[in-house]
Amino acid sequence: MNRIFILLFLLLGMSAAVQAQRQVLIFSKTKGFRHGSIEKGAEVLKQLLDKEKIKSDHSEDAALFTDQGLKKYDAVIFLSTTGDILDNAQQEAFVRYIQSGKGFVGIHAATDTEFDWPWYNGLVGAYFASHPAVQKAKIDVLDRKHPATKHLDPIWWHKDEWYNFKDVKDGLHVLMNLDEKSYQGGKMGDQHPISWTQSYDGGKVFYTGLGHTDESYDEPEFQKHLIGGILSVLPKKK
């Protein structure tokens, strides 16, 4: 009899653990330029999340953006999305989702998305304006205590496509700043944030401008930057 009770207890514990498993949506719908690195990026993100025992779905179906469709996810990642990708009802559902305390991660072209939606500008923190050719640049790591940057040295040399931004929101917590003297084509001056965090409308936000090339997703430093940022926006377990 005792063995039966112990077995039932273990099964109930396993069931609760499964129910409590975190889950993330990787969303990469594009209505403008489409990055060739999306498939590689999604693959690497799923691997990184698997290592953290976090389930993930990769989709480009905006029909998921309903109250019920988003409910199971602890965070949504916009992986190089571009253009106008959500209709009005889907936008409203996404607003409610963030207001419920869930997380948002924007990677690279997430800032090249939803230009006519002011709430989204506030969420992602800035909009894409232009970029020069892919090249190596010097990144000044301003916050080395955040999970997305604590593994980095104060200076990080990285090769990528460097966005110039417009409509940059005041009050962002900037994790990394680009040194425009280290590459050609910067148009923002000394204050050129390239990764930041914030709290917004009830949820937590992490954005990184890195991630244009396939090769960047193979770099351990960038992988740690990504997973650290994702973990930082997940709501606390109840």
PDB file of C-alpha atoms in Angstrom:
ATOM      1  CA  MET A   1       0.000   0.000   0.000  1.00  0.00           C
ATOM      2  CA  ASN A   2       2.828   2.403   0.908  1.00  0.00           C
ATOM      3  CA  ARG A   3       4.471   1.760  -2.429  1.00  0.00           C
ATOM      4  CA  ILE A   4       1.254   2.709  -4.216  1.00  0.00           C
ATOM      5  CA  PHE A   5       1.065   5.994  -2.315  1.00  0.00           C
ATOM      6  CA  ILE A   6       4.719   6.746  -3.077  1.00  0.00           C
ATOM      7  CA  LEU A   7       4.156   5.988  -6.766  1.00  0.00           C
ATOM      8  CA  LEU A   8       1.090   8.233  -6.871  1.00  0.00           C
ATOM      9  CA  PHE A   9       3.032  11.001  -5.141  1.00  0.00           C
ATOM     10  CA  LEU A  10       5.864  10.753  -7.667  1.00  0.00           C
ATOM     11  CA  LEU A  11       3.437  10.742 -10.606  1.00  0.00           C
ATOM     12  CA  LEU A  12       1.653  13.814  -9.270  1.00  0.00           C
ATOM     13  CA  GLY A  13       5.000  15.543  -8.794  1.00  0.00           C
ATOM     14  CA  MET A  14       6.041  14.725 -12.346  1.00  0.00           C
ATOM     15  CA  SER A  15       2.704  15.995 -13.680  1.00  0.00           C
ATOM     16  CA  ALA A  16       3.060  19.279 -11.789  1.00  0.00           C
ATOM     17  CA  ALA A  17       6.598  19.703 -13.123  1.00  0.00           C
ATOM     18  CA  VAL A  18       5.403  19.221 -16.692  1.00  0.00           C
ATOM     19  CA  GLN A  19       2.575  21.700 -16.199  1.00  0.00           C
ATOM     20  CA  ALA A  20       4.979  24.254 -14.759  1.00  0.00           C
ATOM     21  CA  GLN A  21       7.440  24.020 -17.665  1.00  0.00           C
ATOM     22  CA  ARG A  22       8.165  27.357 -19.278  1.00  0.00           C
ATOM     23  CA  GLN A  23       7.219  27.912 -22.900  1.00  0.00           C
ATOM     24  CA  VAL A  24       8.309  30.547 -25.425  1.00  0.00           C
ATOM     25  CA  LEU A  25       7.040  31.518 -28.873  1.00  0.00           C
ATOM     26  CA  ILE A  26       9.646  32.300 -31.532  1.00  0.00           C
ATOM     27  CA  PHE A  27       7.822  34.463 -34.086  1.00  0.00           C
ATOM     28  CA  SER A  28       9.476  35.405 -37.380  1.00  0.00           C
ATOM     29  CA  LYS A  29       6.775  36.618 -39.745  1.00  0.00           C
ATOM     30  CA  THR A  30       8.039  39.091 -42.378  1.00  0.00           C
ATOM     31  CA  LYS A  31       6.203  41.543 -44.605  1.00  0.00           C
ATOM     32  CA  GLY A  32       9.319  43.402 -45.741  1.00  0.00           C
ATOM     33  CA  PHE A  33      12.934  42.329 -46.129  1.00  0.00           C
ATOM     34  CA  ARG A  34      13.464  38.731 -45.048  1.00  0.00           C
ATOM     35  CA  HIS A  35      16.719  37.827 -43.325  1.00  0.00           C
ATOM     36  CA  GLY A  36      18.344  34.625 -44.492  1.00  0.00           C
ATOM     37  CA  SER A  37      19.484  33.989 -40.922  1.00  0.00           C
ATOM     38  CA  ILE A  38      15.954  33.478 -39.553  1.00  0.00           C
ATOM     39  CA  GLU A  39      15.960  29.701 -39.908  1.00  0.00           C
ATOM     40  CA  LYS A  40      19.428  29.394 -38.362  1.00  0.00           C
ATOM     41  CA  GLY A  41      18.465  31.781 -35.576  1.00  0.00           C
ATOM     42  CA  ALA A  42      15.283  29.866 -34.762  1.00  0.00           C
ATOM     43  CA  GLU A  43      17.197  26.589 -34.688  1.00  0.00           C
ATOM     44  CA  VAL A  44      19.815  27.970 -32.298  1.00  0.00           C
ATOM     45  CA  LEU A  45      17.194  29.608 -30.067  1.00  0.00           C
ATOM     46  CA  LYS A  46      15.357  26.301 -29.742  1.00  0.00           C
ATOM     47  CA  GLN A  47      18.617  24.571 -28.794  1.00  0.00           C
ATOM     48  CA  LEU A  48      19.435  27.215 -26.189  1.00  0.00           C
ATOM     49  CA  LEU A  49      15.945  27.015 -24.718  1.00  0.00           C
ATOM     50  CA  ASP A  50      16.046  23.202 -24.673  1.00  0.00           C
ATOM     51  CA  LYS A  51      19.187  23.366 -22.545  1.00  0.00           C
ATOM     52  CA  GLU A  52      17.266  25.500 -20.054  1.00  0.00           C
ATOM     53  CA  LYS A  53      14.359  22.997 -20.171  1.00  0.00           C
ATOM     54  CA  ILE A  54      12.127  25.629 -21.759  1.00  0.00           C
ATOM     55  CA  LYS A  55       9.722  24.478 -24.469  1.00  0.00           C
ATOM     56  CA  SER A  56       9.524  26.557 -27.631  1.00  0.00           C
ATOM     57  CA  ASP A  57       7.421  26.855 -30.769  1.00  0.00           C
ATOM     58  CA  HIS A  58       8.592  28.543 -33.951  1.00  0.00           C
ATOM     59  CA  SER A  59       5.812  30.016 -36.066  1.00  0.00           C
ATOM     60  CA  GLU A  60       5.027  32.694 -38.617  1.00  0.00           C
ATOM     61  CA  ASP A  61       1.269  32.374 -38.158  1.00  0.00           C
ATOM     62  CA  ALA A  62      -0.122  35.641 -36.788  1.00  0.00           C
ATOM     63  CA  ALA A  63      -3.391  33.833 -36.021  1.00  0.00           C
ATOM     64  CA  LEU A  64      -1.690  32.694 -32.814  1.00  0.00           C
ATOM     65  CA  PHE A  65      -2.043  36.252 -31.513  1.00  0.00           C
ATOM     66  CA  THR A  66      -5.279  35.818 -29.611  1.00  0.00           C
ATOM     67  CA  ASP A  67      -5.817  35.730 -25.858  1.00  0.00           C
ATOM     68  CA  GLN A  68      -6.104  31.957 -25.952  1.00  0.00           C
ATOM     69  CA  GLY A  69      -3.293  31.419 -28.453  1.00  0.00           C
ATOM     70  CA  LEU A  70      -0.752  33.415 -26.436  1.00  0.00           C
ATOM     71  CA  LYS A  71      -1.870  32.286 -22.995  1.00  0.00           C
ATOM     72  CA  LYS A  72       0.526  29.322 -22.716  1.00  0.00           C
ATOM     73  CA  TYR A  73       3.652  31.346 -23.532  1.00  0.00           C
ATOM     74  CA  ASP A  74       5.810  33.038 -20.900  1.00  0.00           C
ATOM     75  CA  ALA A  75       7.517  35.194 -23.530  1.00  0.00           C
ATOM     76  CA  VAL A  76       7.330  36.001 -27.228  1.00  0.00           C
ATOM     77  CA  ILE A  77      10.482  36.482 -29.311  1.00  0.00           C
ATOM     78  CA  PHE A  78      10.274  38.594 -32.461  1.00  0.00           C
ATOM     79  CA  LEU A  79      13.131  37.121 -34.519  1.00  0.00           C
ATOM     80  CA  SER A  80      13.965  39.551 -37.343  1.00  0.00           C
ATOM     81  CA  THR A  81      10.319  40.272 -38.049  1.00  0.00           C
ATOM     82  CA  THR A  82       9.688  43.012 -40.608  1.00  0.00           C
ATOM     83  CA  GLY A  83       6.776  45.131 -41.741  1.00  0.00           C
ATOM     84  CA  ASP A  84       3.135  45.193 -40.671  1.00  0.00           C
ATOM     85  CA  ILE A  85       2.655  41.665 -39.333  1.00  0.00           C
ATOM     86  CA  LEU A  86      -0.353  41.886 -36.974  1.00  0.00           C
ATOM     87  CA  ASP A  87      -3.862  43.108 -37.689  1.00  0.00           C
ATOM     88  CA  ASN A  88      -5.807  45.261 -35.220  1.00  0.00           C
ATOM     89  CA  ALA A  89      -7.330  42.372 -33.267  1.00  0.00           C
ATOM     90  CA  GLN A  90      -3.970  40.612 -33.048  1.00  0.00           C
ATOM     91  CA  GLN A  91      -2.326  43.800 -31.831  1.00  0.00           C
ATOM     92  CA  GLU A  92      -4.947  44.194 -29.120  1.00  0.00           C
ATOM     93  CA  ALA A  93      -4.401  40.610 -27.958  1.00  0.00           C
ATOM     94  CA  PHE A  94      -0.639  41.189 -27.845  1.00  0.00           C
ATOM     95  CA  VAL A  95      -1.114  44.341 -25.750  1.00  0.00           C
ATOM     96  CA  ARG A  96      -3.219  42.382 -23.240  1.00  0.00           C
ATOM     97  CA  TYR A  97      -0.585  39.646 -23.222  1.00  0.00           C
ATOM     98  CA  ILE A  98       2.203  42.063 -22.260  1.00  0.00           C
ATOM     99  CA  GLN A  99      -0.063  43.798 -19.736  1.00  0.00           C
ATOM    100  CA  SER A 100      -0.570  40.411 -18.059  1.00  0.00           C
ATOM    101  CA  GLY A 101       3.118  40.428 -17.133  1.00  0.00           C
ATOM    102  CA  LYS A 102       4.605  38.296 -19.893  1.00  0.00           C
ATOM    103  CA  GLY A 103       7.967  38.939 -21.584  1.00  0.00           C
ATOM    104  CA  PHE A 104       9.091  40.244 -24.966  1.00  0.00           C
ATOM    105  CA  VAL A 105      12.415  39.752 -26.765  1.00  0.00           C
ATOM    106  CA  GLY A 106      13.292  41.598 -29.966  1.00  0.00           C
ATOM    107  CA  ILE A 107      16.176  40.381 -32.108  1.00  0.00           C
ATOM    108  CA  HIS A 108      17.739  42.470 -34.894  1.00  0.00           C
ATOM    109  CA  ALA A 109      14.951  43.449 -37.342  1.00  0.00           C
ATOM    110  CA  ALA A 110      12.297  43.437 -34.615  1.00  0.00           C
ATOM    111  CA  THR A 111      12.890  47.210 -34.797  1.00  0.00           C
ATOM    112  CA  ASP A 112      12.029  47.114 -38.533  1.00  0.00           C
ATOM    113  CA  THR A 113       8.477  46.134 -37.658  1.00  0.00           C
ATOM    114  CA  GLU A 114       5.060  47.794 -37.127  1.00  0.00           C
ATOM    115  CA  PHE A 115       6.111  51.382 -37.937  1.00  0.00           C
ATOM    116  CA  ASP A 116       2.531  52.661 -37.682  1.00  0.00           C
ATOM    117  CA  TRP A 117       1.876  51.277 -34.196  1.00  0.00           C
ATOM    118  CA  PRO A 118       3.082  53.676 -31.457  1.00  0.00           C
ATOM    119  CA  TRP A 119       2.550  51.125 -28.667  1.00  0.00           C
ATOM    120  CA  TYR A 120       4.959  48.768 -30.405  1.00  0.00           C
ATOM    121  CA  ASN A 121       7.547  51.537 -30.752  1.00  0.00           C
ATOM    122  CA  GLY A 122       7.307  51.945 -26.989  1.00  0.00           C
ATOM    123  CA  LEU A 123       7.670  48.187 -26.488  1.00  0.00           C
ATOM    124  CA  VAL A 124      10.652  47.499 -28.739  1.00  0.00           C
ATOM    125  CA  GLY A 125      12.285  50.813 -27.792  1.00  0.00           C
ATOM    126  CA  ALA A 126      13.336  52.215 -31.196  1.00  0.00           C
ATOM    127  CA  TYR A 127      12.799  51.874 -34.930  1.00  0.00           C
ATOM    128  CA  PHE A 128      15.306  50.887 -37.609  1.00  0.00           C
ATOM    129  CA  ALA A 129      16.463  53.794 -39.788  1.00  0.00           C
ATOM    130  CA  SER A 130      19.416  52.542 -41.898  1.00  0.00           C
ATOM    131  CA  HIS A 131      22.525  50.383 -41.848  1.00  0.00           C
ATOM    132  CA  PRO A 132      25.950  50.207 -43.491  1.00  0.00           C
ATOM    133  CA  ALA A 133      27.599  47.033 -44.797  1.00  0.00           C
ATOM    134  CA  VAL A 134      28.315  44.125 -42.471  1.00  0.00           C
ATOM    135  CA  GLN A 135      31.594  44.771 -40.651  1.00  0.00           C
ATOM    136  CA  LYS A 136      33.374  44.345 -37.353  1.00  0.00           C
ATOM    137  CA  ALA A 137      32.757  47.001 -34.701  1.00  0.00           C
ATOM    138  CA  LYS A 138      33.619  47.747 -31.109  1.00  0.00           C
ATOM    139  CA  ILE A 139      30.853  47.355 -28.551  1.00  0.00           C
ATOM    140  CA  ASP A 140      31.183  49.013 -25.156  1.00  0.00           C
ATOM    141  CA  VAL A 141      29.465  46.787 -22.594  1.00  0.00           C
ATOM    142  CA  LEU A 142      27.912  49.240 -20.142  1.00  0.00           C
ATOM    143  CA  ASP A 143      26.164  46.790 -17.814  1.00  0.00           C
ATOM    144  CA  ARG A 144      28.178  43.676 -16.990  1.00  0.00           C
ATOM    145  CA  LYS A 145      25.807  42.430 -14.299  1.00  0.00           C
ATOM    146  CA  HIS A 146      22.776  41.760 -16.499  1.00  0.00           C
ATOM    147  CA  PRO A 147      22.234  38.097 -17.510  1.00  0.00           C
ATOM    148  CA  ALA A 148      22.635  39.053 -21.197  1.00  0.00           C
ATOM    149  CA  THR A 149      26.032  40.709 -20.745  1.00  0.00           C
ATOM    150  CA  LYS A 150      27.636  39.407 -17.545  1.00  0.00           C
ATOM    151  CA  HIS A 151      29.803  36.968 -19.529  1.00  0.00           C
ATOM    152  CA  LEU A 152      31.319  39.729 -21.687  1.00  0.00           C
ATOM    153  CA  ASP A 153      34.460  41.792 -21.250  1.00  0.00           C
ATOM    154  CA  PRO A 154      34.059  45.596 -21.101  1.00  0.00           C
ATOM    155  CA  ILE A 155      34.862  45.717 -24.844  1.00  0.00           C
ATOM    156  CA  TRP A 156      33.415  43.231 -27.327  1.00  0.00           C
ATOM    157  CA  TRP A 157      34.506  43.182 -30.974  1.00  0.00           C
ATOM    158  CA  HIS A 158      31.778  41.624 -33.090  1.00  0.00           C
ATOM    159  CA  LYS A 159      30.989  41.399 -36.810  1.00  0.00           C
ATOM    160  CA  ASP A 160      27.379  42.167 -37.731  1.00  0.00           C
ATOM    161  CA  GLU A 161      25.040  44.539 -39.545  1.00  0.00           C
ATOM    162  CA  TRP A 162      24.869  47.673 -37.410  1.00  0.00           C
ATOM    163  CA  TYR A 163      21.526  49.426 -37.297  1.00  0.00           C
ATOM    164  CA  ASN A 164      21.109  53.167 -36.986  1.00  0.00           C
ATOM    165  CA  PHE A 165      17.891  53.831 -35.056  1.00  0.00           C
ATOM    166  CA  LYS A 166      15.240  56.535 -34.964  1.00  0.00           C
ATOM    167  CA  ASP A 167      12.493  57.260 -32.425  1.00  0.00           C
ATOM    168  CA  VAL A 168      14.650  55.916 -29.618  1.00  0.00           C
ATOM    169  CA  LYS A 169      12.634  55.867 -26.427  1.00  0.00           C
ATOM    170  CA  ASP A 170      13.828  57.850 -23.417  1.00  0.00           C
ATOM    171  CA  GLY A 171      14.663  55.896 -20.298  1.00  0.00           C
ATOM    172  CA  LEU A 172      15.861  52.635 -21.838  1.00  0.00           C
ATOM    173  CA  HIS A 173      18.376  50.713 -19.750  1.00  0.00           C
ATOM    174  CA  VAL A 174      21.216  50.438 -22.268  1.00  0.00           C
ATOM    175  CA  LEU A 175      23.306  47.287 -21.916  1.00  0.00           C
ATOM    176  CA  MET A 176      25.689  47.882 -24.825  1.00  0.00           C
ATOM    177  CA  ASN A 177      26.679  50.915 -26.885  1.00  0.00           C
ATOM    178  CA  LEU A 178      28.342  50.971 -30.310  1.00  0.00           C
ATOM    179  CA  ASP A 179      31.578  52.898 -30.768  1.00  0.00           C
ATOM    180  CA  GLU A 180      30.983  54.615 -34.110  1.00  0.00           C
ATOM    181  CA  LYS A 181      34.698  55.455 -34.395  1.00  0.00           C
ATOM    182  CA  SER A 182      35.390  51.726 -34.798  1.00  0.00           C
ATOM    183  CA  TYR A 183      33.419  51.195 -38.037  1.00  0.00           C
ATOM    184  CA  GLN A 184      32.042  52.989 -41.086  1.00  0.00           C
ATOM    185  CA  GLY A 185      28.444  54.161 -41.422  1.00  0.00           C
ATOM    186  CA  GLY A 186      27.282  55.057 -37.918  1.00  0.00           C
ATOM    187  CA  LYS A 187      24.876  58.017 -37.808  1.00  0.00           C
ATOM    188  CA  MET A 188      23.918  58.348 -34.149  1.00  0.00           C
ATOM    189  CA  GLY A 189      27.070  59.746 -32.565  1.00  0.00           C
ATOM    190  CA  ASP A 190      28.404  58.824 -29.152  1.00  0.00           C
ATOM    191  CA  GLN A 191      25.036  57.604 -27.897  1.00  0.00           C
ATOM    192  CA  HIS A 192      24.379  54.583 -30.089  1.00  0.00           C
ATOM    193  CA  PRO A 193      22.624  51.868 -28.057  1.00  0.00           C
ATOM    194  CA  ILE A 194      22.653  48.418 -29.611  1.00  0.00           C
ATOM    195  CA  SER A 195      21.099  46.350 -26.799  1.00  0.00           C
ATOM    196  CA  TRP A 196      18.768  47.417 -24.006  1.00  0.00           C
ATOM    197  CA  THR A 197      16.133  46.369 -21.512  1.00  0.00           C
ATOM    198  CA  GLN A 198      13.095  47.976 -19.957  1.00  0.00           C
ATOM    199  CA  SER A 199       9.840  47.325 -18.160  1.00  0.00           C
ATOM    200  CA  TYR A 200       6.874  48.268 -20.343  1.00  0.00           C
ATOM    201  CA  ASP A 201       3.128  48.218 -19.789  1.00  0.00           C
ATOM    202  CA  GLY A 202       3.341  45.384 -17.267  1.00  0.00           C
ATOM    203  CA  GLY A 203       5.925  43.193 -19.011  1.00  0.00           C
ATOM    204  CA  LYS A 204       9.700  42.950 -19.317  1.00  0.00           C
ATOM    205  CA  VAL A 205      11.583  43.664 -22.544  1.00  0.00           C
ATOM    206  CA  PHE A 206      15.007  42.749 -23.931  1.00  0.00           C
ATOM    207  CA  TYR A 207      16.255  43.886 -27.342  1.00  0.00           C
ATOM    208  CA  THR A 208      19.478  43.217 -29.195  1.00  0.00           C
ATOM    209  CA  GLY A 209      20.415  44.709 -32.561  1.00  0.00           C
ATOM    210  CA  LEU A 210      22.789  41.829 -33.264  1.00  0.00           C
ATOM    211  CA  GLY A 211      21.871  38.736 -35.260  1.00  0.00           C
ATOM    212  CA  HIS A 212      21.947  39.604 -38.960  1.00  0.00           C
ATOM    213  CA  THR A 213      24.321  36.865 -40.097  1.00  0.00           C
ATOM    214  CA  ASP A 214      24.129  33.083 -39.873  1.00  0.00           C
ATOM    215  CA  GLU A 215      27.629  33.066 -38.434  1.00  0.00           C
ATOM    216  CA  SER A 216      26.691  35.218 -35.453  1.00  0.00           C
ATOM    217  CA  TYR A 217      24.391  32.483 -34.154  1.00  0.00           C
ATOM    218  CA  ASP A 218      27.351  30.099 -33.906  1.00  0.00           C
ATOM    219  CA  GLU A 219      29.287  32.440 -31.597  1.00  0.00           C
ATOM    220  CA  PRO A 220      29.213  31.380 -27.923  1.00  0.00           C
ATOM    221  CA  GLU A 221      29.275  35.018 -26.786  1.00  0.00           C
ATOM    222  CA  PHE A 222      26.188  35.847 -28.831  1.00  0.00           C
ATOM    223  CA  GLN A 223      24.399  32.663 -27.765  1.00  0.00           C
ATOM    224  CA  LYS A 224      24.942  33.567 -24.106  1.00  0.00           C
ATOM    225  CA  HIS A 225      23.775  37.123 -24.851  1.00  0.00           C
ATOM    226  CA  LEU A 226      20.551  35.756 -26.335  1.00  0.00           C
ATOM    227  CA  ILE A 227      19.663  33.206 -23.667  1.00  0.00           C
ATOM    228  CA  GLY A 228      20.560  35.625 -20.887  1.00  0.00           C
ATOM    229  CA  GLY A 229      18.236  38.205 -22.396  1.00  0.00           C
ATOM    230  CA  ILE A 230      15.417  35.691 -22.800  1.00  0.00           C
ATOM    231  CA  LEU A 231      15.702  34.435 -19.225  1.00  0.00           C
ATOM    232  CA  SER A 232      15.668  38.014 -17.941  1.00  0.00           C
ATOM    233  CA  VAL A 233      12.173  38.738 -19.307  1.00  0.00           C
ATOM    234  CA  LEU A 234      10.422  35.580 -18.093  1.00  0.00           C
ATOM    235  CA  PRO A 235       7.855  36.271 -15.372  1.00  0.00           C
ATOM    236  CA  LYS A 236       8.665  34.869 -11.956  1.00  0.00           C
ATOM    237  CA  LYS A 237       7.166  31.487 -11.220  1.00  0.00           C
ATOM    238  CA  LYS A 238       4.169  31.678  -8.931  1.00  0.00           C
TER     239      LYS A 238
END
